[in-house]
Every structure is written in structure tokens, then in C-alpha cells.
Coordinates of C-alpha atoms and ligand atoms in Angstrom, one line a residue:
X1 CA -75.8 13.3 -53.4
X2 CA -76.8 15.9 -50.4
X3 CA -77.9 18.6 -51.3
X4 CA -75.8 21.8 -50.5
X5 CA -77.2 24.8 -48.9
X6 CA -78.0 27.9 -51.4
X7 CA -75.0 30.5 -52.2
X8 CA -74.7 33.4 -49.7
X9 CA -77.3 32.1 -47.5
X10 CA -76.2 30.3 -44.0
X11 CA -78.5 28.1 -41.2
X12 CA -78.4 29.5 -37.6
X13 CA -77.9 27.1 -35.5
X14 CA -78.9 26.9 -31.2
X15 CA -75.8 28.2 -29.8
X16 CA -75.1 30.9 -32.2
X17 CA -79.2 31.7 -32.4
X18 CA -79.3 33.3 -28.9
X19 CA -76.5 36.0 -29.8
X20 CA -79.3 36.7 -33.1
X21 CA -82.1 37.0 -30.4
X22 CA -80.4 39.3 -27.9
X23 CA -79.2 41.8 -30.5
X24 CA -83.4 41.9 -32.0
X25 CA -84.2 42.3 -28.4
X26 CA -82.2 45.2 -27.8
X27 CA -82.5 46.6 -30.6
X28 CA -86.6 46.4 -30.0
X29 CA -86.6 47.8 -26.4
X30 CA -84.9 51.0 -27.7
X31 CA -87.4 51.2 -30.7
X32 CA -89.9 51.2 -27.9
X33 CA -88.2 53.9 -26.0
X34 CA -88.4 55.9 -29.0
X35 CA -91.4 55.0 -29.8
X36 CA -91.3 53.2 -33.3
X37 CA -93.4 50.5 -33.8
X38 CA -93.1 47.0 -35.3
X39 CA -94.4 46.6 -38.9
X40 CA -93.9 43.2 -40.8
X41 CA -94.6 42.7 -44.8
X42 CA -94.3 40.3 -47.2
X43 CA -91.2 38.8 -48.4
X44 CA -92.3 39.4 -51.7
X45 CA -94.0 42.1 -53.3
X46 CA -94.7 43.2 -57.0
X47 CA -91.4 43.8 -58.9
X48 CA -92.5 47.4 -59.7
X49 CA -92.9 48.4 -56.4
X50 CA -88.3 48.7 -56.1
X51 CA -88.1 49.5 -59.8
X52 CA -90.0 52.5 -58.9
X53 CA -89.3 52.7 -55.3
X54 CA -85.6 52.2 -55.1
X55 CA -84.2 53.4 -58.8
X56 CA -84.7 51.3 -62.1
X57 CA -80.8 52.3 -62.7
X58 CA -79.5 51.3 -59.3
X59 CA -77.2 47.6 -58.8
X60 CA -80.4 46.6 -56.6
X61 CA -83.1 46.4 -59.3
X62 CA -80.7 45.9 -62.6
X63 CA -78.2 43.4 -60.7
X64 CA -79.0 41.9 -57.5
X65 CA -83.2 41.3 -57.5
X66 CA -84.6 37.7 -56.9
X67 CA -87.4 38.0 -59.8
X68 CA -89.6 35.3 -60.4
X69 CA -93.3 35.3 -62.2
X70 CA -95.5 33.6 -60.3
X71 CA -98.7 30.9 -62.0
X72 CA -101.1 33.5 -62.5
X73 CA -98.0 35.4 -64.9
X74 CA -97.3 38.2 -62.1
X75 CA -93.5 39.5 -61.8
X76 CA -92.8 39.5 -57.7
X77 CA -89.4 40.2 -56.6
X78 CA -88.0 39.2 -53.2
X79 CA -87.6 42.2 -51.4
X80 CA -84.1 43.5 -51.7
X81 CA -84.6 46.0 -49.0
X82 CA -87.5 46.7 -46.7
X83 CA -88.1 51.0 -46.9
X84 CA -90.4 50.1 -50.0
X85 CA -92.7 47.9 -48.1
X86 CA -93.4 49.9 -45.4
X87 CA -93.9 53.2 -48.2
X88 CA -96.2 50.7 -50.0
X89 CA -98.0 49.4 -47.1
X90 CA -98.2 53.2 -45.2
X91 CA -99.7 54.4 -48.8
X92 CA -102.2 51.2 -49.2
X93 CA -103.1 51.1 -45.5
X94 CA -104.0 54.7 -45.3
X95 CA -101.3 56.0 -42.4
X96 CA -101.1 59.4 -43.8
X97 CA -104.7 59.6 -42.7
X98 CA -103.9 58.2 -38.6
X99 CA -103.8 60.9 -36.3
X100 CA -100.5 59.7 -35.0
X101 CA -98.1 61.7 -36.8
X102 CA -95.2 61.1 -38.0
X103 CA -96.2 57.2 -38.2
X104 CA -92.5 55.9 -36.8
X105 CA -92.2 52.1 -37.5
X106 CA -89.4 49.0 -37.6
X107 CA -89.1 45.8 -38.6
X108 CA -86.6 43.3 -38.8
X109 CA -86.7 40.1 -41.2
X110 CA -85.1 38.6 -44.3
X111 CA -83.5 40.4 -47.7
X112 CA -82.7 39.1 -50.9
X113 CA -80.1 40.5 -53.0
X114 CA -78.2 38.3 -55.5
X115 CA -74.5 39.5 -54.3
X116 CA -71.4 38.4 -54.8
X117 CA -71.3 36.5 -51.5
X118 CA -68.1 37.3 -49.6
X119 CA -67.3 38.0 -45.5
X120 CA -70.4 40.1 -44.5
X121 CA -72.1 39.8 -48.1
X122 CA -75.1 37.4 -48.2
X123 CA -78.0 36.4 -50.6
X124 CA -80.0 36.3 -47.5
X125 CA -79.6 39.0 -44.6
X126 CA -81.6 40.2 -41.7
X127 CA -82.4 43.6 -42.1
X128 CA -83.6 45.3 -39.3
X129 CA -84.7 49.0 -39.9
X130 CA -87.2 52.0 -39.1
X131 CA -89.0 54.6 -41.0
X132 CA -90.5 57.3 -39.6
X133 CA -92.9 59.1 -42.5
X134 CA -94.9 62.1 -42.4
X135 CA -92.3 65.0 -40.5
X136 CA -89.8 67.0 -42.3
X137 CA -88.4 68.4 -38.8
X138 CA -84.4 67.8 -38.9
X139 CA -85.2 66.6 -35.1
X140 CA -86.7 63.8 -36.7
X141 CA -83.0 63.2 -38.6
X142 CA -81.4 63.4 -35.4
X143 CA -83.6 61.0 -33.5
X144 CA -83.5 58.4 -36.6
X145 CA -79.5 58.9 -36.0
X146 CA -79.0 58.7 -32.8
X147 CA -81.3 55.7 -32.5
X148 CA -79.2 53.7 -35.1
X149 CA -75.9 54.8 -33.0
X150 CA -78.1 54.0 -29.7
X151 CA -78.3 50.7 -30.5
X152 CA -74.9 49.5 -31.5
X153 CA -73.5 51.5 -28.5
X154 CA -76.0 49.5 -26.0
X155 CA -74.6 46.7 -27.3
X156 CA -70.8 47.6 -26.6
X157 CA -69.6 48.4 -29.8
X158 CA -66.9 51.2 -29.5
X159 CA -65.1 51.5 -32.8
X160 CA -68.0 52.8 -35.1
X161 CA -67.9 56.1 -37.3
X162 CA -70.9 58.2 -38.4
X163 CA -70.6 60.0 -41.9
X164 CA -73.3 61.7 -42.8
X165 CA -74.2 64.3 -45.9
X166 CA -76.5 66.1 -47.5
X167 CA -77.9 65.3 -51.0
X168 CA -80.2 68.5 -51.5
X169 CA -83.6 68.7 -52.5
X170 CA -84.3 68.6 -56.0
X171 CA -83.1 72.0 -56.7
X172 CA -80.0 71.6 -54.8
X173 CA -80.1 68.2 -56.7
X174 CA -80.6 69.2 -60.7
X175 CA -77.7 71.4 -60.1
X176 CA -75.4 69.2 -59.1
X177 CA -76.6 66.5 -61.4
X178 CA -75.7 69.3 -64.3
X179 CA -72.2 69.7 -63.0
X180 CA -71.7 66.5 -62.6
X181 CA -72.5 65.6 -66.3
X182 CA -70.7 68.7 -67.3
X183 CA -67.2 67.1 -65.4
X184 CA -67.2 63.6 -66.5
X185 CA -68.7 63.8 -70.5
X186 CA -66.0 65.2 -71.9
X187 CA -64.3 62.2 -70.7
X188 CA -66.6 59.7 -70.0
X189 CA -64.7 57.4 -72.4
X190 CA -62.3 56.2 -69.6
X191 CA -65.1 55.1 -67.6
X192 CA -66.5 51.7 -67.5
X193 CA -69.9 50.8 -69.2
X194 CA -72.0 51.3 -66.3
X195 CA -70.5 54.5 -65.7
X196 CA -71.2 55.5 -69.3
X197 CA -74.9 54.8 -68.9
X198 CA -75.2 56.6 -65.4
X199 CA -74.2 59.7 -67.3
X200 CA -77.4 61.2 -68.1
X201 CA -79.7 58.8 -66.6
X202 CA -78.2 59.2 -62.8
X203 CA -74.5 60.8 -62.8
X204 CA -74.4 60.8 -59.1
X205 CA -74.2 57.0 -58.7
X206 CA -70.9 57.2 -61.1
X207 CA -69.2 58.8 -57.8
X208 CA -69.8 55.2 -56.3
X209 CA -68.5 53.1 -59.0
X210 CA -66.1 50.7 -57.8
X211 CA -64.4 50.1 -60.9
X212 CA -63.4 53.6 -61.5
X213 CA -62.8 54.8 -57.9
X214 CA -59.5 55.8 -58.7
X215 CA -60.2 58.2 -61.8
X216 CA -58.5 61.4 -61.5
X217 CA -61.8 63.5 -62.1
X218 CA -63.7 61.2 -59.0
X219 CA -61.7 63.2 -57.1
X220 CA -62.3 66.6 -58.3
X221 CA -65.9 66.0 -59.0
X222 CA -68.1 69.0 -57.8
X223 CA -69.1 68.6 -54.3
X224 CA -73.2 68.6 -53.6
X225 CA -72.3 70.6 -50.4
X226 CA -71.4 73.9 -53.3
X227 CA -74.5 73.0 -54.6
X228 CA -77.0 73.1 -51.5
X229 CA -79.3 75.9 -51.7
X230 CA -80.4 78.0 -48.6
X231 CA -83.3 75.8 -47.6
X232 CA -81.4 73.0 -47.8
X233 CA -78.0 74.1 -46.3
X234 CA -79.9 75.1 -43.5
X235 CA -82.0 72.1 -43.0
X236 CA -78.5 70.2 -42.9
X237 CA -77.2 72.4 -40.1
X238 CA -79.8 71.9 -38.0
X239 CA -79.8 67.9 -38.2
X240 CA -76.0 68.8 -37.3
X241 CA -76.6 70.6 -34.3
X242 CA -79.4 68.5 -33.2
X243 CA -77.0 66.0 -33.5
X244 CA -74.2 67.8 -31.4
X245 CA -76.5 68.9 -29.2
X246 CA -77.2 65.3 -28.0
X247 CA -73.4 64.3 -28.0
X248 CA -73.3 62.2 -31.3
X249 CA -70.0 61.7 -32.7
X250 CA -70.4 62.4 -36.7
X251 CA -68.0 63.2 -39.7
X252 CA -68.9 65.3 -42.7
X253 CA -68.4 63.4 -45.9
X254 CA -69.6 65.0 -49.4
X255 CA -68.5 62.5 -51.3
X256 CA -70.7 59.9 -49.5
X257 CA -73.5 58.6 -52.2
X258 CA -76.5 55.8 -51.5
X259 CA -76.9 52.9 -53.9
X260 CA -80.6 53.4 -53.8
X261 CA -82.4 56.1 -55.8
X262 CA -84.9 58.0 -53.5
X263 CA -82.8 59.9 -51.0
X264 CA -82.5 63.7 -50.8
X265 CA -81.0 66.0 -48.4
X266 CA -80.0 63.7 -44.7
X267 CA -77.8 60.7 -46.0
X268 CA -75.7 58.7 -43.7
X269 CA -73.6 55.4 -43.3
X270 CA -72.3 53.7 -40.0
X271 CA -68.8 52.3 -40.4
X272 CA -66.6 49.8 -38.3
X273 CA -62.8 50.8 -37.9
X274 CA -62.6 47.4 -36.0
X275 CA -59.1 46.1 -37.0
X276 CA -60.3 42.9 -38.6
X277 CA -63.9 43.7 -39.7
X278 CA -63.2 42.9 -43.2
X279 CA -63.1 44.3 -46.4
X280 CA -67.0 46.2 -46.2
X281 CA -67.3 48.9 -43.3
X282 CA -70.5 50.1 -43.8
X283 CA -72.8 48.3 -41.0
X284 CA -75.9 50.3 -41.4
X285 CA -77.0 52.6 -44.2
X286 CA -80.2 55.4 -44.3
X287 CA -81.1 58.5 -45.1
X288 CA -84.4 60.8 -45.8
X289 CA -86.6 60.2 -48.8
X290 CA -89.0 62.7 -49.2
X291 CA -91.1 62.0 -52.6
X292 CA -91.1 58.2 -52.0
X293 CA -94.6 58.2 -50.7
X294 CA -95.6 60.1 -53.7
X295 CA -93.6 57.6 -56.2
X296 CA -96.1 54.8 -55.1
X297 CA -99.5 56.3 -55.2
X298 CA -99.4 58.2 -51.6
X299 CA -100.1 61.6 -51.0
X300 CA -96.9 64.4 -50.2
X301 CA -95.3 62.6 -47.6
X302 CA -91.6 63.3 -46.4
X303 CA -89.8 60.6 -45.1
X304 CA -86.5 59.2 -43.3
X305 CA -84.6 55.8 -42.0
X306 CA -82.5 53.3 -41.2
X307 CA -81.5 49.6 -42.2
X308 CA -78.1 47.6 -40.7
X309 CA -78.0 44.1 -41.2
X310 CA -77.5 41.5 -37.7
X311 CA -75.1 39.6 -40.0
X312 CA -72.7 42.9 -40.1
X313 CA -73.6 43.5 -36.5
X314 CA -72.7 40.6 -35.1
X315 CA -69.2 40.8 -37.3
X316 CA -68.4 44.0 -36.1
X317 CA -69.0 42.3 -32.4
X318 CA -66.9 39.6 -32.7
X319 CA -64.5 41.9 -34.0
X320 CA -64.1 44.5 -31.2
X321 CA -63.9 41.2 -28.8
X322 CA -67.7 41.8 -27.4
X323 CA -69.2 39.5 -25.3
X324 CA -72.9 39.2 -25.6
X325 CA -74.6 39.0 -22.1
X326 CA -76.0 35.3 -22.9
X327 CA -77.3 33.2 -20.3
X328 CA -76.9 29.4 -21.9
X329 CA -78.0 27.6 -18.6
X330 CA -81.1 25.8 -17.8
X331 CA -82.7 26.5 -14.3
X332 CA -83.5 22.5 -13.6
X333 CA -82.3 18.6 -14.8
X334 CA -84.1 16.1 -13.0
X335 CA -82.0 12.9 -12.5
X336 CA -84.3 9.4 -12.0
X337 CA -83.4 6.0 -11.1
X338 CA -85.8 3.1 -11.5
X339 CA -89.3 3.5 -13.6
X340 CA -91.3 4.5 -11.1
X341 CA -89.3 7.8 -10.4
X342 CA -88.7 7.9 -13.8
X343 CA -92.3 8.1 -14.3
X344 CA -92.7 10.7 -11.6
X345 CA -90.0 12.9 -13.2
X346 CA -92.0 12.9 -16.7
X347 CA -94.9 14.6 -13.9
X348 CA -92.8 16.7 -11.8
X349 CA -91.1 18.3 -15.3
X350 CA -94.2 19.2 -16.5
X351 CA -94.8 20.8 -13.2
X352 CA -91.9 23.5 -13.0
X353 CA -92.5 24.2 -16.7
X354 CA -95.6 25.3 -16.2
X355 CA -94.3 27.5 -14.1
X356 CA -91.6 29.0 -16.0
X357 CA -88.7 27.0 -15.1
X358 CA -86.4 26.0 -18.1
X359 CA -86.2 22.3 -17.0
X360 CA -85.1 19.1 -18.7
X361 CA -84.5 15.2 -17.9
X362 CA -82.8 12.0 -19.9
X363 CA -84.8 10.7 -22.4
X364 CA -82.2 8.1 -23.4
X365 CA -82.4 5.4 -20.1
X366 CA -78.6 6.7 -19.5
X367 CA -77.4 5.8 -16.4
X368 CA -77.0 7.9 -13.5
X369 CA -73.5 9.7 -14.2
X370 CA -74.5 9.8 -17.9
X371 CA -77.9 11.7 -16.4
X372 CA -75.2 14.3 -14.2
X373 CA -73.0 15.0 -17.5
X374 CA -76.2 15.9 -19.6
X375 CA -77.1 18.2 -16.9
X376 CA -73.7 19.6 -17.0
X377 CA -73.6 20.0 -21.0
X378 CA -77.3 21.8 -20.3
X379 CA -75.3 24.1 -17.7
X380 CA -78.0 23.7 -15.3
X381 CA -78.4 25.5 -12.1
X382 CA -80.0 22.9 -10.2
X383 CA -79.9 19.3 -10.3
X384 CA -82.3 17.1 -8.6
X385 CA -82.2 13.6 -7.8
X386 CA -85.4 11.1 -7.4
X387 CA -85.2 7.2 -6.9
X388 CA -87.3 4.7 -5.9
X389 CA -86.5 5.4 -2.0
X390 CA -87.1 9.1 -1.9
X391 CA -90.3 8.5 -4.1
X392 CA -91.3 6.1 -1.2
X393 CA -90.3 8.6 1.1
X394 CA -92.1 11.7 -0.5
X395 CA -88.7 13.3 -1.1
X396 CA -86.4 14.7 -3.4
X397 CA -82.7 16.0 -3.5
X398 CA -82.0 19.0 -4.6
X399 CA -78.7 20.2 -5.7
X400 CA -77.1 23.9 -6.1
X401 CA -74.6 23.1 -9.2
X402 CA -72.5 26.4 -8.3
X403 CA -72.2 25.6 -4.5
X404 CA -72.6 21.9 -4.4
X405 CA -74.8 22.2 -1.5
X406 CA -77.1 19.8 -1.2
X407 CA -80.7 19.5 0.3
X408 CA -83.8 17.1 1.1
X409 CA -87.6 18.5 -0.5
X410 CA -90.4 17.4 0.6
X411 CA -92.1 16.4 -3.1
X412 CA -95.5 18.5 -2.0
X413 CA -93.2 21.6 -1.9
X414 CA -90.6 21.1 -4.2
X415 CA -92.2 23.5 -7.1
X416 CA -92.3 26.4 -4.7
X417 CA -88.7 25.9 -3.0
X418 CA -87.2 26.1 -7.0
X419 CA -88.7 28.8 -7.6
X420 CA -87.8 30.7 -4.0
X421 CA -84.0 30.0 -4.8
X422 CA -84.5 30.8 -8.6
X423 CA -85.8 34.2 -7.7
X424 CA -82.6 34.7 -5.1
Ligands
LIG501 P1 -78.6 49.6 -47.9 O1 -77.4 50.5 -47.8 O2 -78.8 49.0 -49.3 O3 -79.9 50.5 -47.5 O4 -78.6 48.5 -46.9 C1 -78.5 48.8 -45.5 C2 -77.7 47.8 -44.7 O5 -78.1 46.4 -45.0 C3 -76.2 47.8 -45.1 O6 -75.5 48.8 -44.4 C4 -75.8 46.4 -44.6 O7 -75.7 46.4 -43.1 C5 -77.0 45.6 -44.9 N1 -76.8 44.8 -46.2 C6 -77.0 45.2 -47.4 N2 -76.7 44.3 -48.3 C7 -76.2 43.2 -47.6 C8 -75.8 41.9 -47.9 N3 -75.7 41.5 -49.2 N4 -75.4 41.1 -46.9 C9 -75.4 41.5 -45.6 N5 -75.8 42.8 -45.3 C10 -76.2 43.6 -46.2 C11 -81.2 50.0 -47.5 O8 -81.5 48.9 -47.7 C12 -82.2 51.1 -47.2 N6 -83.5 50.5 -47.2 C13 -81.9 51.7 -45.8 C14 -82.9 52.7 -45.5 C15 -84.0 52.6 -44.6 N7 -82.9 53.9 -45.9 C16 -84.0 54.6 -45.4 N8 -84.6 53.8 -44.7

């Protein structure tokens, strides 16, 4: 029997791989242009470090983590999410201490969460996300925003919403949480089990329950917006304006709640109104996290970032009817006939690759129409054609695949007249 590819996980293949690699690549040039650099991490890291990090009560750590022990009886998880590795490495690697502050990085690689895999939900996704640690300045919020928006918008994407909210600091927060539990205990009996045990541990995650969306008190619930004290109302204004002030469209939503435990005040989700994106909007998820750095080990340290996933990108593409700008095409196929050429080609290819040129030949003795349709499948630019008479001759012909002109190269110059019509 063959064996079947794991649940929720998926191969990319050549063909669909290039569309993965431009998105990282924009997405990377405007990281540089802001100025984030990349960071990588394990894939695993100790279990504690998202217990702590990202909420013992939350789906992630209770539900979804890939936990395994490893020989020497350690618990490592696979990381469901990537802002607690680069907390744990900015704490164990000393950032706080680097001159350059805030310390703005990204990274982009796998995440495990064990999902119910449906369209856009995976086992396996590419997260790629920033963090930018050590300023509390709402400019920073606004940058980290705009950046995420930046990127989907250089790639074409049109139909995308911004919500953002505030959760508070931990003032604003405690008195929320308290009206919150005051709402929903006298009636907490009509809410599912998980609801029940969010009451005192984490009421605010009961506004996201999925089972009991439909409640009459979700809707009435007290807003965190009523409960915002000065500092932090004002600290939300000014990520607003900030915002305005560089023309990013964004939506107010109080009811808006994270599944992950360490966010205060700036919290924000990207949507897709794409007709036909699916059943889950949200491409891209973040928010600020001051007190992160402090939950594992680090000094005072505020915090604030971003994660989207390429699968949900590239849905929300095909969606809207974007084409990426992918160039398939080789530059070169040399054609032989007879061994001696065919020998020379085996040279000559080596050659132009070493100059750059994305070349290829037959390695299957076809014969010579089967040699032109392999250049065709390859989409190449240039064909060029060497048999035992042009060899003889010191010649080889060179064909322009788009015009279908044709020309005779001397073989001493045939490198630098490829690359003099590649460059037109
Ligand atoms: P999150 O909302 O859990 O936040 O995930 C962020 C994004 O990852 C989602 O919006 C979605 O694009 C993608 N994603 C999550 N789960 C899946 C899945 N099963 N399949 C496909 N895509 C998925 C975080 O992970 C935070 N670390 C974001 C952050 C960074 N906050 C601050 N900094």
C-alpha cells in the first residue's frame, strides 16, 4: 500500500512553487524597505515556551499543539505560531541590550497546529510574520499595519478589510474582564463547556466561541472600548490617526478578540471580502504584546506584529482573479544531432550556465522534433541548433522563439551574442 500524505498538510509542486517564491520575495523587499530583518528559529522549541507565551487556556496550546517528548524525556512542541520564538530568542540572545532599537525582525517558515483541516486550514502552514520589540510609540502600530496592508496591496489584492481594536492595558483590561464575568455568570449555564471554563480563567476568549456565537448576551456583552482608560484611549487614537494620516483604509471593531493570550491595547485582523474566498476571512492576524518579553525571562520590553499565512494569500489571489507576474520560460535549449555535437552541447551548456543563463538540452537521445517540443514545453526564448556540419564549420544557429528569426554564430562568440540579446 502507498503511503498517503499526512492530514492538512499538502507537497508544492514546480509550477505552483514559483507563485510561493514571488509572494516571499515581495513580501521580503518591503521588509527591507522598512527595515525588519530576517530571523529564523527552530521548528521546535520547549512546550512551555507557548504554554506560557501564547495562553495555557487558549485552542492553540489545549487543542491544536504537536507535542512530542523527545529520548532524553524533554516535552518540545512544534511551534504553532512564530511571535514566541523570536520573544524567546530576542530574550536568550540579548537584543534588549543591541543598540539598534526597537529590534524590528521577520521570518517566514512552517507552523503546526492540529486543525480541523478545511479550505485555507492546514496542519502545516507558512507563516510569514514580523515583530518589532522594544518601542511603545503608536507610530510603531501604524508602521507594523501598514506594512502587513503594503504587502497584500503590492501584490494586487484589492478586496481586503482592516479591523482593528483596542484591548487595553491591564487596567483597562481587569475591568473589562470583571464586567465581562459579571454579564455571562448568571447565565453561564447556556454556554458550552469551554465557555464555562473561560469564565474566570479568561472570559474575553468566550466572546470568540464559535459554538455560542449566537447567544443573546454575545451581543450585549460590555464593549472593551467603555472600558479603555485615558492612557490607553489615547494610545489608540493616535495608532488611528497615524494610520489615516498615511491613507490606510481601517474599520473599528470592539468586538474583535485574538485566540492567543498576550495581546493588549493594538489588535487587528485582515479580512478578504473576495466572493469565493471561503468560509475563513481572516488572512493575517497581529497585534501588540507588551509583557511578553517579560513572561519568558526578558527584561520590560513592549512589543507588536504580524503573521498571514502564504496558503491564505495565495487563496485570496486566486480569488480576486490575480495574476502573479511569473516568468516560466528558460532563456536557452540547445538542440544536437549526431554525438559529436551532442558532446559539444553537454560543453557549450555548461558554458552559458555559468554565466547565468537558464539553459537546458535532451537528455533522452529524442530526435530532433522531439528536441523542438521539449524546448517548447520549457518555453524557451532561444533555441539553438548544432550538428555535425556546423560543428565542422565552427557554427551554430541560433533561433529567436518569439520572432522566429533565425541566425548563424560563430561557436567562439556564441556565449557573448546570448547574453547581448538576453540583456535587450
Ligand atoms: P494567528 O491569528 O493565530 O496569529 O495566525 C495568524 C495567521 O496565520 C492567520 O491569520 C492565518 O493567515 C494563518 N493561519 C493560522 N492558522 C492557520 C491554519 N491552520 N492554516 C492556514 N493558515 C493559518 C498568530 O499566529 C500570531 N503569532 C500573529 C502575531 C505576530 N501577533 C503578533 N505578532
Amino acid at each position: 500500500m502507498s503511503i498517503q500524505i499526512p492530514r492538512g498538510t499538502q507537497d508544492i509542486l514546480p509550477g505552483v512553487v514559483e507563485k510561493w517564491q514571488y509572494v516571499e520575495e515581495v513580501a521580503k523587499n518591503l521588509c527591507h524597505a522598512y527595515q525588519y530583518k530576517e530571523i529564523r528559529t527552530p521548528i521546535f522549541e520547549s512546550s512551555d515556551l507557548f504554554t506560557r507565551g501564547v495562553g495555557d487556556t487558549t485552542d492553540i496550546v489545549q487543542k491544536e499543539m504537536y507535542m512530542f517528548e523527545d529520548r532524553g524525556g524533554r516535552s518540545l512542541a512544534l511551534r504553532p505560531e512564530g511571535t514566541a520564538s523570536v520573544v524567546r530568542s530576542f530574550v536568550g540572545n540579548k537584543m534588549f541590550g543591541n543598540p539598534g532599537q526597537p529590534v524590528k525582525l521577520y521570518y517566514s517558515g512552517p507552523m503546526f497546529r492540529y486543525e480541523r483541516p478545511q479550505a485555507g486550514r492546514y496542519r502545516q502552514f507558512v507563516q510569514f510574520g514580523v515583530e518589532a520589540l522594544g518601542s511603545e510609540d503608536p507610530a510603531i502600530d501604524a508602521e507594523v499595519l501598514s506594512l502587513a496592508m503594503g504587502i497584500y496591496r503590492e501584490l494586487g489584492l484589492k478586496q481586503l478589510k482592516l479591523v482593528i481594536n483596542s484591548l487595553g492595558d491591564s487596567g483597562s483590561r481587569n475591568a473589562h474582564r470583571e464586567a465581562l464575568i459579571n454579564h455571562f455568570k448568571p447565565r453561564i449555564s447556556e454556554f458550552c463547556g469551554d465557555c464555562q471554563n473561560r469564565l474566570e480563567k479568561n472570559p474575553l476568549r468566550i466572546l470568540d466561541c464559535k459554538k455560542d456565537r449566537d447567544h443573546e448576551l454575545m451581543s450585549s456583552a460590555p464593549s472593551i472600548l467603555e472600558y479603555l482608560n485615558d492612557e490607553s484611549r489615547e494610545y489608540f487614537e493616535k495608532v488611528q490617526r497615524y494610520l489615516s494620516d498615511m491613507d490606510v483604509e481601517f474599520e473599528v471593531d470592539p468586538t474583535l478578540v485574538r485566540g492567543l493570550d498576550y495581546y493588549n491595547h493594538t489588535a487587528f485582523e485582515i479580512m478578504s471580502n473576495a466572493e469565493g474566498f471561503g468560509a475563513i476571512t481572516t488572512l493575517c492576524g497581529g497585534g501588540r504584546y507588551n509583557g511578553l518579553v517579560e513572561e519568558i525571562g526578558g527584561p520590560e520590553t513592549p512589543g507588536i506584529g504580524f503573521a498571514f499565512s502564504i496558503e491564505r494569500l495565495l487563496s485570496a489571489l486566486e480569488a480576486e482573479g490575480v495574476n502573479l507576474p511569473i516568468n516560466e520560460g528558460i532563456d536557452l535549449f540547445i538542440v544536437s544531432l549526431g554525438d559529436e555535437a551532442k558532446d559539444y552541447a553537454v560543453k557549450l551548456l555548461h558554458k552559458v550556465r555559468r554565466e547565468g543563463i537558464a539553459s537546458e538540452k535532451d537528455y533522452l537521445d529524442r530526435k530532433l522534433k522531439a528536441q523542438f517540443k521539449a524546448a517548447d514545453r520549457c518555453k524557451a526564448k532561444y533555441v539553438a541548433v548544432i550538428g555535425e556540419n556546423e560543428l565542422k564549420e565552427n557554427k551554430i544557429n541560433l533561433k529567436d522563439m518569439a520572432t522566429g528569426e533565425q541566425e548563424e554564430v560563430n561557436l567562439d562568440h556564441f556565449v557573448d551574442r546570448i547574453k547581448g540579446k538576453l540583456s535587450k
